[in-house]
Short mmCIF file of C-alpha atoms in Angstrom, two decimals:
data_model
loop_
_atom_site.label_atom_id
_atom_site.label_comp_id
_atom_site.label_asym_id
_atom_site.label_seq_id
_atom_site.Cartn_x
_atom_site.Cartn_y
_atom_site.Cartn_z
CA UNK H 1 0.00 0.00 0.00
CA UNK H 2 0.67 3.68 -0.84
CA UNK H 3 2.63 6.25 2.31
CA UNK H 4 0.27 8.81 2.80
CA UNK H 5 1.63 12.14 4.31
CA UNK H 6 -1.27 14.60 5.41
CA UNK H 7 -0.70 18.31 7.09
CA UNK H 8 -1.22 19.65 9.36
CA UNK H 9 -2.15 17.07 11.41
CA UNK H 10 -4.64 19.29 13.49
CA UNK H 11 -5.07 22.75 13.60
CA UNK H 12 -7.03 25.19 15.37
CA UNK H 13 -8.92 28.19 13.41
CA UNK H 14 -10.57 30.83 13.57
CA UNK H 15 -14.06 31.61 12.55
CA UNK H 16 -13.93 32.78 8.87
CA UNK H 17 -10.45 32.27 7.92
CA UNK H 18 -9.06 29.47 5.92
CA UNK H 19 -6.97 26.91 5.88
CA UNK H 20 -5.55 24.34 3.25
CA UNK H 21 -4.49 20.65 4.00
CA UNK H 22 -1.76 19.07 2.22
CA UNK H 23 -1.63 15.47 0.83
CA UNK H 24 1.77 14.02 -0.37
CA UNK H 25 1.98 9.87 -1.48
CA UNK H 26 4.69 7.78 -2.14
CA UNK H 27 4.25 6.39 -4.97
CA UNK H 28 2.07 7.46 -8.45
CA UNK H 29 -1.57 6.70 -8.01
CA UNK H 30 -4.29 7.49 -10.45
CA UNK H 31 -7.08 8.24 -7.90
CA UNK H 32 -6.67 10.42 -5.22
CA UNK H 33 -10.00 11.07 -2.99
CA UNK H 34 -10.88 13.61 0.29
CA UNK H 35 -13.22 12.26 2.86
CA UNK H 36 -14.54 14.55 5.85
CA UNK H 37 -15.43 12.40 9.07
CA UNK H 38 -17.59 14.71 11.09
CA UNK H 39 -17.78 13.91 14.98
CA UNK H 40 -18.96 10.82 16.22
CA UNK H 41 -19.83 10.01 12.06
CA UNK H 42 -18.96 7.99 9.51
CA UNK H 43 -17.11 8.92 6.57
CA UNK H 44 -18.18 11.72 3.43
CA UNK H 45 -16.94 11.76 0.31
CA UNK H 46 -16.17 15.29 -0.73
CA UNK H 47 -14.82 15.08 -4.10
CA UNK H 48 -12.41 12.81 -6.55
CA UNK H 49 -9.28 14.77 -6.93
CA UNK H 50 -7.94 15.26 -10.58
CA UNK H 51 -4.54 15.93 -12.17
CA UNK H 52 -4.50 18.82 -14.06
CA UNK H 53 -8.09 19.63 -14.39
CA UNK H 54 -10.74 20.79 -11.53
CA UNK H 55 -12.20 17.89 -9.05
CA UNK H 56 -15.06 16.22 -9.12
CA UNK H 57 -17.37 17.23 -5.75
CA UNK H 58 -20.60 14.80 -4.69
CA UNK H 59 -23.84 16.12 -3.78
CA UNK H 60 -23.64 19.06 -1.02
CA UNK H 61 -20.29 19.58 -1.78
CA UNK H 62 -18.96 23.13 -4.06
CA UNK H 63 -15.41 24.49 -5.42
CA UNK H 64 -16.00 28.11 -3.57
CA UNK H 65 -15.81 26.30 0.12
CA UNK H 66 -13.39 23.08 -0.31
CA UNK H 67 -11.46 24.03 -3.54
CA UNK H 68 -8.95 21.23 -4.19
CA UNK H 69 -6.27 20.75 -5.95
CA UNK H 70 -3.82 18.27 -7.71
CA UNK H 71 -1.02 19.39 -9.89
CA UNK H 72 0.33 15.93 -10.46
CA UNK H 73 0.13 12.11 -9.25
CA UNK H 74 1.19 12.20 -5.88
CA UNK H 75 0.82 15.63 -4.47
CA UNK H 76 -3.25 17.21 -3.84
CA UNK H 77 -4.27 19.98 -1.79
CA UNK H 78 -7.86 20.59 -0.14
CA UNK H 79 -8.65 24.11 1.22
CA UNK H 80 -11.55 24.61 4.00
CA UNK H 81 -12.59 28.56 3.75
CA UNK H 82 -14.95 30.99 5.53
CA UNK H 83 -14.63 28.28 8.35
CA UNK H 84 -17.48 27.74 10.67
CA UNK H 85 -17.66 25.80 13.88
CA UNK H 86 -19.88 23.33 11.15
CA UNK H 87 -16.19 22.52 9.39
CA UNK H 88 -14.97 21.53 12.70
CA UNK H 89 -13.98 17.40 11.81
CA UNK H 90 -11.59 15.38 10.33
CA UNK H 91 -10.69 15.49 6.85
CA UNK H 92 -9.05 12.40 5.31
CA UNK H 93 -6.65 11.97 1.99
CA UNK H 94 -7.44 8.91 0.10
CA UNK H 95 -5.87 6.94 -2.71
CA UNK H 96 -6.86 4.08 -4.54
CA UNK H 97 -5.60 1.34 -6.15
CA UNK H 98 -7.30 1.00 -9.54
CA UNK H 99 -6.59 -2.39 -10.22
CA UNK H 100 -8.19 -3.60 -6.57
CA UNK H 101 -10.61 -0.92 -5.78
CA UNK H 102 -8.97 -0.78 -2.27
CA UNK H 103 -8.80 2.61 -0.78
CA UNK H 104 -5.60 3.82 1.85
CA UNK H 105 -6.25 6.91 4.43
CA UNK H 106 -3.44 9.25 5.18
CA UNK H 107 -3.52 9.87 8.89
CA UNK H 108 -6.18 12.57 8.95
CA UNK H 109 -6.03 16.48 9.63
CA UNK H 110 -8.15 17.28 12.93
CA UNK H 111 -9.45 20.91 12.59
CA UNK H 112 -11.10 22.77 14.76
CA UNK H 113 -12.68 26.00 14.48
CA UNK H 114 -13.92 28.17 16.98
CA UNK B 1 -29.18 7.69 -3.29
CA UNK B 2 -26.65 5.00 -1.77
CA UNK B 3 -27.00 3.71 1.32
CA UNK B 4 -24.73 1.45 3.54
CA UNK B 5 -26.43 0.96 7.04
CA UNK B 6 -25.00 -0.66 10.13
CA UNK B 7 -26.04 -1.61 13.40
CA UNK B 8 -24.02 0.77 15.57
CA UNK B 9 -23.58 -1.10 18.83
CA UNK B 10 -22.27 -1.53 20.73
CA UNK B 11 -21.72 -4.81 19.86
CA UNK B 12 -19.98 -6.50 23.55
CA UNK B 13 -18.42 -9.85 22.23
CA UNK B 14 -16.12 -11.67 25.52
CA UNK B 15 -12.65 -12.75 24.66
CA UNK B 16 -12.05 -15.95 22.35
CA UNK B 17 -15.68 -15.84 20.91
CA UNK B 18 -16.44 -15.06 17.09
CA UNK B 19 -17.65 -11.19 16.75
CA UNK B 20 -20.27 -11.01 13.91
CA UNK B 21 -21.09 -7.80 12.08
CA UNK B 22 -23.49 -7.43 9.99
CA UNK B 23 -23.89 -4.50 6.83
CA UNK B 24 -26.58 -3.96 4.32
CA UNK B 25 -26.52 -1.40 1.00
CA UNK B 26 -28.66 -0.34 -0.99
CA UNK B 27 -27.04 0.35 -4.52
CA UNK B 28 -27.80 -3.16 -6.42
CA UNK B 29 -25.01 -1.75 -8.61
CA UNK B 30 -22.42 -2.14 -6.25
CA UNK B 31 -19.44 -4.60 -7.39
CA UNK B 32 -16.73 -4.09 -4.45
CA UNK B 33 -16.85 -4.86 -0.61
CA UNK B 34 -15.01 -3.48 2.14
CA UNK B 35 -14.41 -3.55 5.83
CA UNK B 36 -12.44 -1.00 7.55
CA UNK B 37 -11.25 -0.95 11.59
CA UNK B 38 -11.07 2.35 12.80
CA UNK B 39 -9.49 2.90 16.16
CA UNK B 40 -10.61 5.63 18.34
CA UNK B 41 -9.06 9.05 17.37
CA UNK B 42 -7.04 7.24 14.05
CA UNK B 43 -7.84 6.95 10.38
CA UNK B 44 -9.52 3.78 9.03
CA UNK B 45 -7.39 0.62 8.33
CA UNK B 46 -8.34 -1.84 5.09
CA UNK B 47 -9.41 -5.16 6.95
CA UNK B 48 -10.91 -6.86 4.23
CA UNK B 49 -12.29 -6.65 0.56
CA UNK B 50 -14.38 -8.99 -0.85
CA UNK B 51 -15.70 -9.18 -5.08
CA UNK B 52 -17.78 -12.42 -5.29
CA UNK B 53 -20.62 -14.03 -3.22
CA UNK B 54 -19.32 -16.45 -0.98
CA UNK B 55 -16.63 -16.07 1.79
CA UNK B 56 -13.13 -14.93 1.44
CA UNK B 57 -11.00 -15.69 4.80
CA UNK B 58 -7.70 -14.02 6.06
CA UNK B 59 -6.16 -15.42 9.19
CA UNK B 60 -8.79 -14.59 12.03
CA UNK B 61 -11.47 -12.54 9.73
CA UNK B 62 -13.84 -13.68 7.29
CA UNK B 63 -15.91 -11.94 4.77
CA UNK B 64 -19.04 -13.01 3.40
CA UNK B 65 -20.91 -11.79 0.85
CA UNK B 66 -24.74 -12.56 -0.73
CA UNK B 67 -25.62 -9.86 -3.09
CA UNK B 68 -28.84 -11.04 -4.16
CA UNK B 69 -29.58 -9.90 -0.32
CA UNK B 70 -27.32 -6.71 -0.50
CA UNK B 71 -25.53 -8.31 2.80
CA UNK B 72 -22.35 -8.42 3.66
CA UNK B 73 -20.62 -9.37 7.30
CA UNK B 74 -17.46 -9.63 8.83
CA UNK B 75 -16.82 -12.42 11.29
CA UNK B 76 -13.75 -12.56 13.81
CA UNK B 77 -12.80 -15.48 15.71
CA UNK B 78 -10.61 -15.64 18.65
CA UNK B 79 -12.05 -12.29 19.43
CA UNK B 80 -9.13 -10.09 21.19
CA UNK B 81 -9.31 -7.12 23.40
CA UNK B 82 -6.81 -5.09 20.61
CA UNK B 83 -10.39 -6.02 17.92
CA UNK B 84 -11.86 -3.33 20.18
CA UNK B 85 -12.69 -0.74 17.54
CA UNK B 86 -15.26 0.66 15.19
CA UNK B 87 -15.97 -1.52 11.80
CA UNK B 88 -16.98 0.38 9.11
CA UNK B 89 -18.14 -1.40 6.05
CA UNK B 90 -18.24 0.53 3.01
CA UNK B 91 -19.22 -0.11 -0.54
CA UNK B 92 -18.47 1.16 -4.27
CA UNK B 93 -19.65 0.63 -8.11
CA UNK B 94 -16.10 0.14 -8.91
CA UNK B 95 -14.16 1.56 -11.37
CA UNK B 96 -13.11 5.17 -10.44
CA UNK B 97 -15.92 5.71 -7.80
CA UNK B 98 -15.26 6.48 -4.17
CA UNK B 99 -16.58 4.29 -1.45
CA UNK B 100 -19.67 4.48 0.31
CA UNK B 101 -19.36 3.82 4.10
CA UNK B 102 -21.66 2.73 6.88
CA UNK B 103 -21.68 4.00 10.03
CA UNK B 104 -19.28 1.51 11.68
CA UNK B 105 -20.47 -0.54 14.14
CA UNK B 106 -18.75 -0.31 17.63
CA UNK B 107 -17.07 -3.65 18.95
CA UNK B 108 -16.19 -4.21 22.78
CA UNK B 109 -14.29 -7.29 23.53
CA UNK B 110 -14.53 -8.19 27.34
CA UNK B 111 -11.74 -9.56 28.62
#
């Protein structure tokens, strides 16, 4: 399985301000995801991450408050802005191995915002 | 709308007895199976995937699968205290979709 290197690996914010995660993997993979894992939830898909073209977000998700992105195979950035206390969770990298299906977490990035 | 639902437990299983847990999904489309352990306060771990109907073992865990029932479980004998965690099962169409999780079901072993 892929390394997965997330940061930071917790962070408290501010109301309003912003703050972008960092994702770096080991290895090429073709599908990179980010997952939010809300207190005491499971996990949400936020959006597919692309290289070289603008992500892919799932239902409740837009661009303007988690714009993402991936300028090549290993590296992808997600940004949280005009944080609320609502964006207080966990926010997961993810990559996938096409050939298996089977998905790898990076350690997680803990925010809080207050 | 896809759906993966769990029982969430806690599910209190004592010490050297098989843990069951159970998942169900909703998406008849759905072609891959997995089951995730998720300690407190860590990121999920891959357990388990599973493809066909039928059961797939690995050393203490076994999958099953019956997709004509959208179920799929996760069985662990020789239950130990360190299988204390959340099991989250999670589902996906394949391909380049993401997965689909459950819940998670809480597990308690008793020593």
């Amino acid at each position: 399985s892929a390394v997965i290197s997330q940061k930071p690996s917790r962070d408290i914010c501010q109301r309003g301000t912003s703050l972008t995660i960092q994702c770096q993997v080991d290895s090429q993979v073709t599908m990179m995801f980010w997952y939010r894992q809300q207190p005491g939830q499971s996990l949400t898909l936020i959006a597919t991450a692309n290289q070289g073209s603008e992500a892919t977000y799932e239902s409740g998700f837009v661009i303007d408050k988690f714009p993402i992105s991936r300028p090549n195979l290993t590296f992808s950035t997600l940004t949280v802005s005009n944080m609320s206390p609502e964006d207080s969770s966990i926010y997961l990298c993810s990559v996938m191995t096409v050939n298996t299906g089977e998905l790898f977490f990076g350690e997680g990035s803990r925010l809080t915002v207050l | 709308q896809k759906e993966v639902e769990q029982n969430s437990g806690p599910l209190s299983v004592p010490e050297g007895a098989i843990a069951s847990l159970n998942c169900t999904y909703s998406d008849r489309g759905s072609q891959s199976f997995f089951w995730y352990r998720q300690y407190s306060g860590k990121s999920p771990e891959l357990i388990m995937f599973i493809y066909s109907n039928g059961d797939k073992e690995d050393g203490r865990f076994t999958a099953q699968l019956n997709k004509a029932s959208q179920y799929v479980s996760l069985l662990i004998r020789d239950s130990q205290p360190s299988d204390s965690a959340t099991y989250l099962c999670a589902v996906s169409r394949g391909g380049a979709d993401g997965l689909t999780f459950g819940k998670g079901t809480h597990l308690i072993i008793q020593p």
